Coordinates of C-alpha atoms in Angstrom, one line a residue:
Chain A
M1 CA -16.2 -14.3 31.0
A2 CA -19.6 -12.3 31.2
E3 CA -17.7 -9.2 28.6
R4 CA -16.9 -13.1 25.3
V5 CA -20.6 -14.1 26.1
E6 CA -21.8 -10.5 25.1
L7 CA -19.5 -10.6 22.3
V8 CA -20.1 -13.1 20.7
R9 CA -23.4 -12.8 21.1
N10 CA -22.9 -9.4 19.8
L11 CA -21.6 -10.8 16.4
E12 CA -23.7 -13.4 16.3
T13 CA -25.6 -11.0 15.7
V14 CA -24.0 -8.6 13.5
A15 CA -23.2 -12.4 11.3
K16 CA -26.6 -12.4 11.1
R17 CA -27.0 -8.4 10.0
I18 CA -25.0 -9.6 7.2
R19 CA -26.7 -12.6 5.8
R20 CA -29.8 -10.2 6.1
N21 CA -27.6 -7.7 3.5
I22 CA -26.2 -10.2 1.6
I23 CA -30.1 -11.9 0.7
E24 CA -30.8 -8.2 0.4
S25 CA -28.7 -7.5 -2.4
V26 CA -28.8 -10.8 -4.2
G27 CA -33.7 -10.3 -4.7
V28 CA -35.0 -12.6 -6.3
G29 CA -34.6 -14.6 -9.9
V30 CA -31.2 -12.6 -10.9
A31 CA -27.8 -14.7 -10.2
G32 CA -25.9 -14.6 -6.3
H33 CA -22.9 -16.4 -4.9
I34 CA -24.5 -17.0 -1.9
G35 CA -23.1 -20.5 -0.5
G36 CA -19.6 -19.0 0.2
S37 CA -20.7 -16.0 0.8
F38 CA -22.9 -17.9 3.9
S39 CA -19.6 -20.3 5.0
S40 CA -16.7 -17.2 5.0
A41 CA -19.8 -14.4 6.7
D42 CA -19.5 -15.3 10.5
M43 CA -15.8 -14.8 9.9
V44 CA -16.0 -11.7 8.0
A45 CA -18.2 -10.3 10.9
A46 CA -15.3 -10.9 12.9
L47 CA -13.4 -10.0 11.3
Y48 CA -15.1 -7.0 10.6
F49 CA -16.9 -5.6 14.0
H50 CA -14.3 -7.3 16.7
K51 CA -10.4 -7.9 15.4
M52 CA -9.4 -5.1 12.7
R53 CA -8.8 -1.8 13.4
Y54 CA -9.8 0.8 10.6
S55 CA -11.5 3.7 10.9
P56 CA -15.3 3.7 8.8
T57 CA -14.6 7.6 8.9
D58 CA -11.2 7.1 8.2
L59 CA -11.0 4.7 5.9
G60 CA -7.3 5.8 4.4
R61 CA -5.2 5.7 7.4
P62 CA -1.9 4.0 7.5
D63 CA -2.0 1.9 10.3
R64 CA -5.1 0.1 9.7
D65 CA -5.7 -3.6 9.5
R66 CA -6.6 -4.6 5.8
F67 CA -8.7 -7.2 4.2
I68 CA -8.8 -8.8 1.3
L69 CA -11.0 -10.7 -0.5
S70 CA -9.3 -13.3 -2.8
K71 CA -12.1 -15.5 -3.3
G72 CA -13.4 -12.2 -5.4
H73 CA -17.3 -13.5 -6.8
V74 CA -18.4 -13.5 -2.4
A75 CA -18.0 -9.3 -3.2
I76 CA -21.9 -9.5 -1.8
L77 CA -20.9 -10.3 1.7
Q78 CA -18.6 -7.6 1.8
Y79 CA -20.9 -5.4 1.2
A80 CA -23.2 -6.9 3.2
A81 CA -20.2 -5.7 5.9
L82 CA -19.5 -2.1 4.9
V83 CA -23.1 -1.5 4.7
E84 CA -23.2 -2.7 8.6
A85 CA -19.4 -0.8 9.4
G86 CA -21.6 2.2 7.9
I87 CA -18.5 3.1 4.8
V88 CA -21.3 1.6 2.1
D89 CA -24.2 2.7 2.1
R90 CA -27.7 0.2 2.5
K91 CA -29.0 1.8 0.0
E92 CA -26.8 1.3 -2.4
L93 CA -27.8 -3.2 -1.6
K94 CA -30.2 -3.6 -4.4
K95 CA -28.7 -1.2 -6.9
T96 CA -25.6 -4.1 -6.7
K97 CA -24.8 -5.4 -9.7
T98 CA -26.9 -2.9 -12.0
I99 CA -25.3 -1.1 -14.0
G100 CA -23.9 2.7 -12.7
S101 CA -23.6 0.9 -9.0
C102 CA -20.6 1.4 -7.0
L103 CA -21.3 -2.8 -6.0
Q104 CA -19.8 -4.7 -8.9
G105 CA -20.1 -7.6 -9.4
H106 CA -16.0 -8.7 -7.9
P107 CA -14.6 -6.3 -6.1
D108 CA -13.0 -3.3 -7.0
V109 CA -11.2 -0.5 -5.4
M110 CA -12.1 1.8 -7.8
K111 CA -16.3 1.7 -7.1
T112 CA -16.7 1.1 -4.0
P113 CA -15.2 2.7 -0.8
G114 CA -13.3 0.2 1.9
I115 CA -12.7 -1.8 -0.5
E116 CA -8.3 -2.6 -0.3
A117 CA -7.8 -4.5 -3.5
G118 CA -9.4 -5.8 -6.9
T119 CA -9.7 -10.0 -7.0
G120 CA -12.3 -12.0 -8.8
S121 CA -9.6 -13.7 -10.7
L122 CA -8.7 -16.8 -8.4
G123 CA -5.1 -17.0 -6.7
Q124 CA -4.0 -13.2 -6.5
G125 CA -5.2 -11.8 -3.3
L126 CA -2.5 -14.1 -1.0
S127 CA -0.2 -11.9 -3.3
I128 CA -1.5 -8.8 -3.5
G129 CA -2.1 -9.1 1.1
L130 CA 1.4 -10.4 0.9
G131 CA 2.6 -7.0 -1.1
M132 CA 0.3 -4.9 1.5
A133 CA 2.0 -7.0 4.7
L134 CA 5.2 -6.5 2.8
A135 CA 4.9 -3.2 3.1
Q136 CA 3.4 -2.1 6.7
R137 CA 6.3 -3.9 7.7
L138 CA 9.0 -1.3 5.6
D139 CA 6.5 1.3 7.4
G140 CA 6.6 0.2 11.0
Q141 CA 3.3 -0.2 11.2
D142 CA 1.6 -2.2 13.3
A143 CA -0.9 -4.1 10.9
K144 CA -2.1 -7.5 9.8
T145 CA -3.1 -8.0 7.0
Y146 CA -6.0 -10.3 6.1
V147 CA -6.8 -12.8 3.1
L148 CA -9.6 -14.9 2.8
M149 CA -9.3 -17.4 0.1
G150 CA -11.8 -20.6 -1.1
D151 CA -10.3 -24.2 -0.8
G152 CA -11.1 -24.3 -4.5
E153 CA -9.2 -21.3 -5.0
L154 CA -5.8 -23.1 -3.6
A155 CA -5.8 -24.6 -6.7
E156 CA -4.3 -21.7 -9.1
G157 CA -0.9 -22.2 -8.8
Q158 CA -0.3 -18.2 -7.6
I159 CA -1.7 -19.0 -4.0
W160 CA 1.8 -21.5 -3.6
E161 CA 3.7 -18.9 -4.8
A162 CA 2.8 -16.4 -2.7
A163 CA 2.9 -18.4 0.6
M164 CA 6.2 -19.8 -0.8
A165 CA 7.6 -16.1 -0.8
A166 CA 5.6 -14.8 2.0
A167 CA 7.8 -17.7 4.1
N168 CA 10.6 -16.4 2.0
F169 CA 10.3 -12.8 3.7
K170 CA 8.8 -14.5 7.2
V171 CA 5.5 -12.0 7.0
S172 CA 4.5 -12.1 10.4
N173 CA 2.1 -9.3 10.4
L174 CA 0.4 -11.7 7.3
V175 CA -3.1 -14.1 8.3
G176 CA -4.3 -16.7 5.7
I177 CA -7.6 -17.2 5.8
V178 CA -9.0 -21.1 4.4
D179 CA -12.6 -20.5 4.2
R180 CA -12.8 -25.1 3.3
N181 CA -16.6 -25.5 2.5
R182 CA -15.4 -28.2 1.1
L183 CA -17.9 -27.4 -2.1
Q184 CA -16.8 -26.0 -5.5
A185 CA -18.0 -24.6 -8.7
T186 CA -19.2 -27.3 -9.9
G187 CA -19.1 -30.1 -7.5
R188 CA -17.5 -31.6 -4.3
I189 CA -13.9 -30.5 -3.9
T190 CA -12.7 -34.0 -2.9
E191 CA -14.8 -35.7 -6.8
R192 CA -13.8 -32.4 -8.5
F193 CA -10.2 -31.0 -7.9
N194 CA -8.8 -31.7 -5.0
T195 CA -6.6 -29.4 -3.1
N196 CA -6.0 -31.4 0.3
P197 CA -4.7 -32.6 3.0
L198 CA -4.7 -28.4 4.0
N199 CA -2.9 -28.4 7.1
A200 CA 0.2 -30.3 5.6
K201 CA 0.9 -28.6 2.8
W202 CA 0.5 -25.0 4.2
K203 CA 3.2 -26.3 7.1
A204 CA 5.1 -27.9 3.8
F205 CA 5.4 -24.3 2.9
G206 CA 6.8 -22.7 5.7
W207 CA 3.6 -21.4 7.3
E208 CA 1.6 -21.9 11.0
V209 CA -2.0 -23.5 10.8
I210 CA -4.7 -23.6 12.8
E211 CA -7.1 -25.5 11.9
V212 CA -10.6 -24.7 12.9
E213 CA -13.3 -27.4 13.9
D214 CA -16.2 -25.0 13.5
G215 CA -16.1 -22.1 11.2
N216 CA -19.3 -21.1 11.5
D217 CA -18.9 -21.1 15.2
M218 CA -17.6 -17.5 16.6
P219 CA -16.4 -18.4 20.0
Q220 CA -13.3 -20.8 18.2
L221 CA -13.5 -17.6 15.1
L222 CA -12.0 -15.3 17.8
E223 CA -9.6 -17.5 19.8
A224 CA -8.0 -19.0 16.2
L225 CA -8.2 -14.9 15.2
E226 CA -6.4 -14.8 18.6
K227 CA -4.1 -17.6 17.9
A228 CA -2.7 -15.5 15.7
D229 CA -1.5 -12.8 17.1
K230 CA 0.6 -14.4 18.9
A231 CA 2.5 -15.1 14.7
E232 CA 6.6 -14.0 15.3
T233 CA 8.5 -15.9 12.9
G234 CA 6.4 -16.2 9.9
P235 CA 3.3 -16.2 8.5
T236 CA -0.4 -18.3 9.4
V237 CA -2.8 -19.8 7.8
I238 CA -6.1 -20.1 9.4
I239 CA -8.0 -23.1 8.3
M240 CA -12.3 -23.2 9.0
D241 CA -14.1 -26.2 8.6
T242 CA -17.5 -24.7 7.0
V243 CA -20.6 -25.4 5.7
K244 CA -21.2 -23.6 2.4
G245 CA -25.1 -21.6 2.5
K246 CA -24.4 -22.1 6.3
G247 CA -27.8 -19.8 8.1
L248 CA -30.5 -21.4 5.0
S249 CA -31.6 -24.3 5.6
F250 CA -32.3 -25.0 1.6
A251 CA -29.2 -24.0 0.5
E252 CA -26.8 -26.0 3.5
N253 CA -24.1 -27.9 1.3
V254 CA -26.6 -27.1 -2.3
V255 CA -23.3 -26.9 -5.3
G256 CA -26.6 -24.9 -6.8
F257 CA -26.1 -22.5 -3.5
H258 CA -22.6 -21.6 -5.1
N259 CA -24.5 -19.1 -7.9
G260 CA -27.7 -19.5 -7.4
M261 CA -31.2 -17.3 -7.5
L262 CA -33.8 -16.9 -5.2
T263 CA -37.5 -17.6 -6.2
Q264 CA -39.6 -15.0 -3.9
E265 CA -40.6 -17.8 -1.5
Q266 CA -36.9 -18.1 -1.4
Y267 CA -36.3 -15.1 -0.5
D268 CA -39.3 -14.4 1.7
L269 CA -37.7 -17.5 3.7
A270 CA -34.5 -16.5 4.1
M271 CA -35.7 -13.8 5.6
A272 CA -37.8 -15.1 7.9
E273 CA -35.2 -17.4 8.8
L274 CA -32.6 -14.4 9.4
A275 CA -35.5 -12.5 11.0
Chain B
M1 CA 26.7 10.0 -17.1
T2 CA 25.8 8.9 -20.3
Y3 CA 25.0 5.6 -21.1
N4 CA 24.9 3.2 -24.5
N5 CA 22.1 0.7 -22.7
Q6 CA 19.2 1.0 -21.9
R7 CA 19.4 -1.6 -19.1
I8 CA 22.5 0.2 -17.4
A9 CA 20.9 3.2 -17.6
Y10 CA 17.6 2.0 -16.3
G11 CA 19.2 0.1 -13.3
E12 CA 21.2 3.3 -12.8
T13 CA 18.8 6.2 -13.2
L14 CA 16.7 3.4 -10.4
V15 CA 19.2 3.8 -7.9
R16 CA 19.3 7.4 -8.3
L17 CA 15.6 7.7 -8.1
G18 CA 15.9 5.9 -4.9
R19 CA 18.0 8.1 -3.1
E20 CA 15.3 10.5 -3.3
N21 CA 12.4 8.8 -2.9
P22 CA 12.3 6.6 -0.6
D23 CA 8.6 4.8 -1.4
I24 CA 10.3 3.6 -4.6
V25 CA 11.1 -0.4 -4.0
A26 CA 11.5 -3.2 -6.6
L27 CA 10.3 -6.6 -7.5
E28 CA 13.2 -8.8 -9.5
A29 CA 11.7 -12.6 -10.7
D30 CA 15.8 -14.0 -10.5
L31 CA 16.9 -11.8 -13.4
G32 CA 18.3 -9.2 -11.7
K33 CA 22.4 -9.1 -13.5
S34 CA 20.0 -8.6 -16.9
T35 CA 17.8 -6.8 -15.6
M36 CA 20.1 -4.5 -13.3
S37 CA 17.5 -4.4 -10.6
F38 CA 21.2 -6.3 -9.2
M39 CA 22.6 -2.1 -8.7
F40 CA 19.2 -1.2 -6.8
Q41 CA 19.5 -3.8 -4.5
E42 CA 23.6 -3.1 -3.8
S43 CA 21.9 0.3 -2.3
F44 CA 18.8 -0.7 -1.4
P45 CA 18.7 -4.5 0.3
E46 CA 15.5 -3.6 2.0
R47 CA 13.6 -1.9 0.1
Y48 CA 14.7 -4.8 -2.5
F49 CA 12.9 -7.8 -2.6
E50 CA 14.0 -11.6 -4.8
M51 CA 10.2 -12.8 -5.7
G52 CA 11.8 -15.7 -6.9
I53 CA 10.8 -17.5 -10.4
A54 CA 7.7 -16.3 -9.8
E55 CA 6.4 -14.0 -12.1
A56 CA 2.4 -14.0 -11.5
N57 CA 2.8 -13.7 -7.2
M58 CA 5.9 -11.0 -8.0
T59 CA 3.0 -8.6 -9.8
S60 CA 0.0 -9.0 -7.5
T61 CA 2.4 -8.2 -4.6
A62 CA 3.2 -5.1 -6.3
A63 CA 0.0 -4.4 -6.5
G64 CA -0.3 -4.5 -2.3
L65 CA 2.6 -2.3 -2.3
A66 CA 1.2 -0.1 -4.2
Q67 CA -1.8 0.0 -2.7
T68 CA -0.3 0.5 0.3
G69 CA 1.3 4.5 -0.7
K70 CA 5.1 2.7 -2.6
I71 CA 6.2 3.1 -5.6
P72 CA 7.2 -0.7 -7.1
F73 CA 9.3 -1.4 -10.3
T74 CA 8.6 -5.2 -11.7
H75 CA 11.4 -7.0 -13.1
S76 CA 12.1 -9.9 -15.8
F77 CA 12.6 -10.2 -19.4
A78 CA 9.4 -8.6 -21.5
V79 CA 8.2 -11.7 -22.8
F80 CA 7.5 -12.1 -19.1
S81 CA 6.7 -9.4 -16.9
A82 CA 4.0 -8.8 -19.7
G83 CA 2.8 -12.0 -21.1
R84 CA 2.7 -14.5 -17.9
A85 CA 2.1 -11.6 -15.8
Y86 CA -0.3 -10.8 -18.3
D87 CA -3.9 -11.3 -16.3
Q88 CA -2.7 -10.2 -12.7
I89 CA -1.1 -6.6 -14.2
R90 CA -5.0 -6.5 -15.7
Q91 CA -6.7 -8.3 -13.0
T92 CA -4.5 -6.6 -9.9
I93 CA -3.1 -3.3 -10.8
A94 CA -4.9 -2.2 -14.2
I95 CA -8.6 -2.4 -13.5
G96 CA -7.4 -0.4 -9.9
N97 CA -5.5 2.0 -12.1
L98 CA -2.6 1.4 -9.1
N99 CA 0.8 2.8 -9.3
V100 CA 3.4 0.0 -10.5
K101 CA 5.7 0.2 -13.0
I102 CA 6.8 -2.7 -15.0
C103 CA 9.7 -3.0 -16.2
G104 CA 10.2 -5.0 -20.0
S105 CA 13.8 -5.7 -20.4
S106 CA 15.5 -7.7 -23.4
A107 CA 12.3 -6.8 -25.1
G108 CA 11.5 -6.8 -28.4
L109 CA 14.4 -9.4 -30.3
S110 CA 17.2 -7.9 -28.7
D111 CA 18.1 -11.5 -26.2
F112 CA 18.6 -13.2 -29.7
G113 CA 20.5 -15.9 -28.8
D114 CA 17.9 -17.4 -26.7
G115 CA 15.1 -17.4 -29.5
S116 CA 11.7 -16.9 -29.8
T117 CA 10.3 -18.2 -26.2
H118 CA 12.5 -15.0 -24.8
Q119 CA 11.8 -13.1 -27.9
A120 CA 9.0 -10.1 -26.7
I121 CA 7.2 -9.2 -30.4
E122 CA 4.1 -9.2 -28.7
D123 CA 4.4 -7.1 -25.3
M124 CA 2.9 -4.0 -26.7
A125 CA 0.0 -4.8 -28.0
I126 CA -1.0 -6.9 -24.7
M127 CA -0.1 -3.9 -22.9
R128 CA -2.4 -1.2 -24.9
A129 CA -5.0 -3.5 -24.9
I130 CA -5.3 -2.3 -20.8
P131 CA -7.5 0.3 -19.7
N132 CA -5.1 3.0 -18.0
M133 CA -1.9 1.6 -18.8
T134 CA 0.6 4.1 -19.8
V135 CA 3.3 2.1 -22.8
L136 CA 6.9 3.4 -23.2
C137 CA 9.6 2.5 -25.4
P138 CA 12.5 4.7 -25.4
A139 CA 14.6 5.0 -28.4
D140 CA 18.0 5.0 -26.7
A141 CA 19.7 4.7 -23.4
N142 CA 19.2 8.6 -23.0
E143 CA 15.3 8.6 -23.7
T144 CA 15.3 5.6 -21.0
V145 CA 17.1 7.5 -17.9
K146 CA 14.2 10.3 -18.9
A147 CA 11.5 7.6 -19.6
V148 CA 12.3 6.0 -15.7
E149 CA 11.7 10.3 -14.1
A150 CA 9.2 10.5 -15.4
M151 CA 7.5 6.6 -14.9
V152 CA 8.2 7.9 -10.6
E153 CA 6.2 10.9 -10.6
F154 CA 3.6 9.8 -12.9
K155 CA 0.7 8.7 -10.9
G156 CA -0.6 4.7 -12.9
P157 CA 0.2 1.5 -13.1
C158 CA 3.2 2.0 -16.8
Y159 CA 5.7 -0.7 -18.7
I160 CA 9.0 0.3 -20.1
R161 CA 10.1 -2.0 -22.6
L162 CA 13.7 -1.8 -22.9
N163 CA 16.4 -2.9 -25.9
R164 CA 19.4 -5.5 -24.2
N165 CA 22.1 -4.9 -26.4
N166 CA 24.8 -1.9 -26.6
Y167 CA 23.7 1.5 -28.7
E168 CA 24.8 4.4 -29.9
N169 CA 22.1 7.4 -28.6
V170 CA 20.0 9.1 -31.4
T171 CA 18.6 11.5 -29.2
A172 CA 20.5 14.3 -27.3
E173 CA 21.1 14.0 -23.7
D174 CA 19.6 17.0 -22.4
A175 CA 15.8 17.4 -25.0
P176 CA 13.3 17.3 -23.0
F177 CA 10.9 14.0 -22.5
A178 CA 7.5 13.8 -21.3
I179 CA 5.7 10.5 -21.1
G180 CA 2.5 10.7 -24.3
V181 CA 4.9 13.9 -26.2
P182 CA 6.4 12.3 -29.1
T183 CA 8.9 14.9 -30.7
I184 CA 9.7 15.4 -34.3
L185 CA 13.7 14.5 -34.3
R186 CA 13.8 15.3 -38.0
E187 CA 11.9 17.8 -40.1
G188 CA 10.8 16.5 -43.4
T189 CA 7.5 17.2 -46.1
D190 CA 7.2 14.3 -48.6
V191 CA 7.4 11.5 -46.9
V192 CA 6.5 10.9 -42.5
V193 CA 8.9 7.7 -40.3
F194 CA 6.8 7.1 -37.1
A195 CA 9.6 4.5 -34.6
C196 CA 10.2 3.6 -30.8
G197 CA 13.0 1.4 -29.9
I198 CA 16.3 1.4 -31.4
M199 CA 13.9 1.5 -35.0
V200 CA 14.5 5.5 -34.7
G201 CA 17.9 5.0 -35.7
K202 CA 16.9 4.1 -38.5
A203 CA 14.3 5.9 -39.2
L204 CA 17.1 8.8 -38.9
A205 CA 19.7 7.2 -41.0
A206 CA 16.9 6.1 -43.8
A207 CA 16.1 9.5 -44.2
E208 CA 19.5 10.8 -44.0
G209 CA 20.7 8.7 -46.2
L210 CA 17.2 9.9 -48.8
K211 CA 18.2 13.7 -48.0
E212 CA 19.9 14.5 -51.9
M213 CA 16.1 12.6 -52.9
L214 CA 13.2 13.3 -50.7
S215 CA 12.5 15.3 -48.1
V216 CA 11.4 13.1 -44.8
K217 CA 10.1 13.4 -41.6
V218 CA 11.0 11.5 -38.2
V219 CA 8.9 11.2 -35.5
N220 CA 10.2 9.2 -32.2
V221 CA 6.8 8.3 -30.8
S222 CA 8.8 6.9 -27.6
T223 CA 4.8 6.9 -25.6
V224 CA 2.9 3.7 -27.4
K225 CA 0.0 4.6 -25.2
P226 CA -1.7 7.1 -24.6
L227 CA -0.7 8.3 -28.6
D228 CA -1.0 11.8 -29.6
V229 CA -3.3 11.9 -31.9
E230 CA -3.5 15.2 -32.8
K231 CA 0.2 15.6 -33.1
I232 CA 0.4 12.6 -35.7
R233 CA -2.1 13.4 -37.5
K234 CA -0.8 17.3 -37.9
A235 CA 3.2 15.4 -38.1
A236 CA 0.9 13.3 -41.3
A237 CA -0.5 16.4 -42.6
G238 CA 0.6 17.4 -46.2
C239 CA 2.8 13.7 -46.7
K240 CA 2.4 11.4 -50.0
G241 CA 2.8 9.0 -47.1
A242 CA 4.1 7.7 -43.6
V243 CA 5.9 4.8 -42.6
T244 CA 5.8 3.0 -39.0
A245 CA 9.1 1.3 -38.3
E246 CA 9.4 -1.4 -34.5
E247 CA 10.8 -3.9 -33.3
H248 CA 7.1 -5.7 -32.2
S249 CA 5.1 -7.8 -34.7
V250 CA 3.0 -5.3 -37.0
I251 CA -0.3 -6.9 -34.8
G252 CA -1.9 -4.6 -31.9
G253 CA 2.3 -1.5 -31.2
L254 CA 2.6 1.3 -32.9
G255 CA 2.2 0.7 -36.4
S256 CA -1.5 0.0 -35.7
A257 CA -2.3 2.6 -33.5
V258 CA -0.6 5.1 -36.1
A259 CA -2.6 3.9 -38.8
Q260 CA -6.1 4.0 -36.5
A261 CA -4.4 7.8 -36.2
L262 CA -4.3 7.9 -39.6
A263 CA -7.6 6.2 -40.9
D264 CA -9.4 8.9 -41.9
M265 CA -7.1 10.6 -43.1
P266 CA -5.7 10.8 -47.5
V267 CA -2.0 9.7 -45.7
P268 CA -1.4 5.8 -46.9
V269 CA 0.9 3.9 -43.9
A270 CA 3.0 1.2 -44.2
C271 CA 4.5 -0.4 -41.4
I272 CA 7.6 -2.2 -40.8
G273 CA 7.7 -4.6 -37.9
V274 CA 8.2 -8.6 -37.3
E275 CA 5.2 -10.2 -40.2
D276 CA 3.6 -12.4 -37.7
E277 CA 5.9 -15.3 -36.7
F278 CA 8.3 -15.8 -33.7
G279 CA 11.2 -14.7 -33.7
C280 CA 14.7 -16.9 -34.1
S281 CA 17.7 -17.6 -32.6
S282 CA 21.0 -16.0 -34.1
H283 CA 24.6 -15.5 -33.0
D284 CA 24.7 -11.9 -33.9
Y285 CA 21.7 -9.3 -33.0
E286 CA 21.8 -6.6 -36.4
G287 CA 21.8 -9.9 -38.4
L288 CA 19.0 -11.4 -36.2
L289 CA 16.6 -7.8 -37.1
A290 CA 18.2 -7.9 -40.5
H291 CA 16.5 -11.3 -41.1
Y292 CA 12.9 -9.7 -40.0
G293 CA 13.0 -6.5 -42.0
L294 CA 13.8 -4.1 -39.0
T295 CA 17.2 -1.8 -41.0
T296 CA 17.7 1.3 -42.5
D297 CA 17.5 -0.3 -46.1
V298 CA 13.8 -1.8 -45.3
I299 CA 12.8 2.0 -44.2
V300 CA 14.7 3.9 -47.2
R301 CA 12.8 0.9 -49.3
E302 CA 9.0 1.6 -47.9
I303 CA 9.9 5.5 -47.8
R304 CA 10.3 5.4 -51.4
K305 CA 7.1 3.6 -52.2
F306 CA 5.0 6.8 -51.3
A307 CA 8.2 9.2 -53.6

């Protein structure tokens, strides 16, 4: 029990550092996808610093778990985690999205160590994850592939092609994660393009569904990931309700911070809030 | 084994290579009986993935398999494997320079009955335009065998377009083949014809028919990208003109590539291909080729314009 409390506390601290890294990489006066990065930050912390088996010093080891950021526009979230894991040099953060930087606007397998898949054209990450999970199974690896998707992204038809295929192939080592922050680039999902109801859709497509009431709450996330470990007959999806911009007072649930700019004042405030 | 059909040559070769290389896997979008990927399924059911009628997912799934050390071959008709899945190829395969092989079967007008929706006349243009992509268009079944062997050895994304129908081989079974290397099938000094796919045989026939009048060189350009620009320029040097012949739109395929390569040379280029229009249904293949001017006679006519 004490161990669990300690683990949660550590992961919460890491999640805060990840958020600081994101702010550092976005800087002042340059657009960055802060909202969707912050909503998923706690899950990414749980995956990279507790759940996933991988080695920062041996990135190619074949038995590693893999993480695919299907919502590739929040690349800065993954970079923030890779910096925290010691895979990407911290000094690269400030160069994000500058010419020649290893940190591109979207994840690029050729440019950034630790990136497993090129994403950014939405709706394709689950298919890539399916391919990886199939290969892991062919190779007899006891390894998982995690794919993080946005709720807006679920409008892409390819997601549902992949969902059908994963159930068809009974890929039990594939875990989808839906960040349901209920906002897309242009407004509330229910008002722009409603992808709900999610639970019933995934179930109908043959997936085991695990719902997380508060996807920014570390104990709930850990519990969901542990439940996903029990999958035996097919794929699992974790649908987590989150708050876009979570952890930043002025950005929470604000559509403008889907891809917003920070003023110097906001930057300083953000760093103070995340101290 | 001698074949006279590219699809069958492809299917059986993939099975043979699959025996030697356990990393080869095949993905299919419900056209396995046409693409001949069903042969791979019969031999290696555990390494074969019927992805359903869902080309986008098939293509990105192949990206994931390649990222995990496999050598995936995706299959469909060329219109779908190159066209419908363009974004997946670009975003999830080519940017990462992944080792995915894309088979565009029943390419060109070779699916003569099905009409414009199934006739890929722009697949090479689409694939050529993508950085990191290699584009192969073998002349015949003999060359298809070697092309598939070379694709397995080659590291990186590679598109191969195949003809649906039977026709005679024009290259020798033991002729050397390497990705990126055009081959001179007939020497000549007056006019040079650069051809790919089924048009190679027609170019050879045109050269043969003109032999009393003109010395015509025929170059088989089975790797349309990367184009060996130096070899193409060397082959054209000193000729009065160059003709390109392809079963593809005149926009963006072999003709465009060759014309660009020869742009600053004093060798005018005439491009034979499907003009800027879609295909249509026909009861027979040769009749359809003739309808679009893809014949030996048209090649003869274009060569003679330079004489």
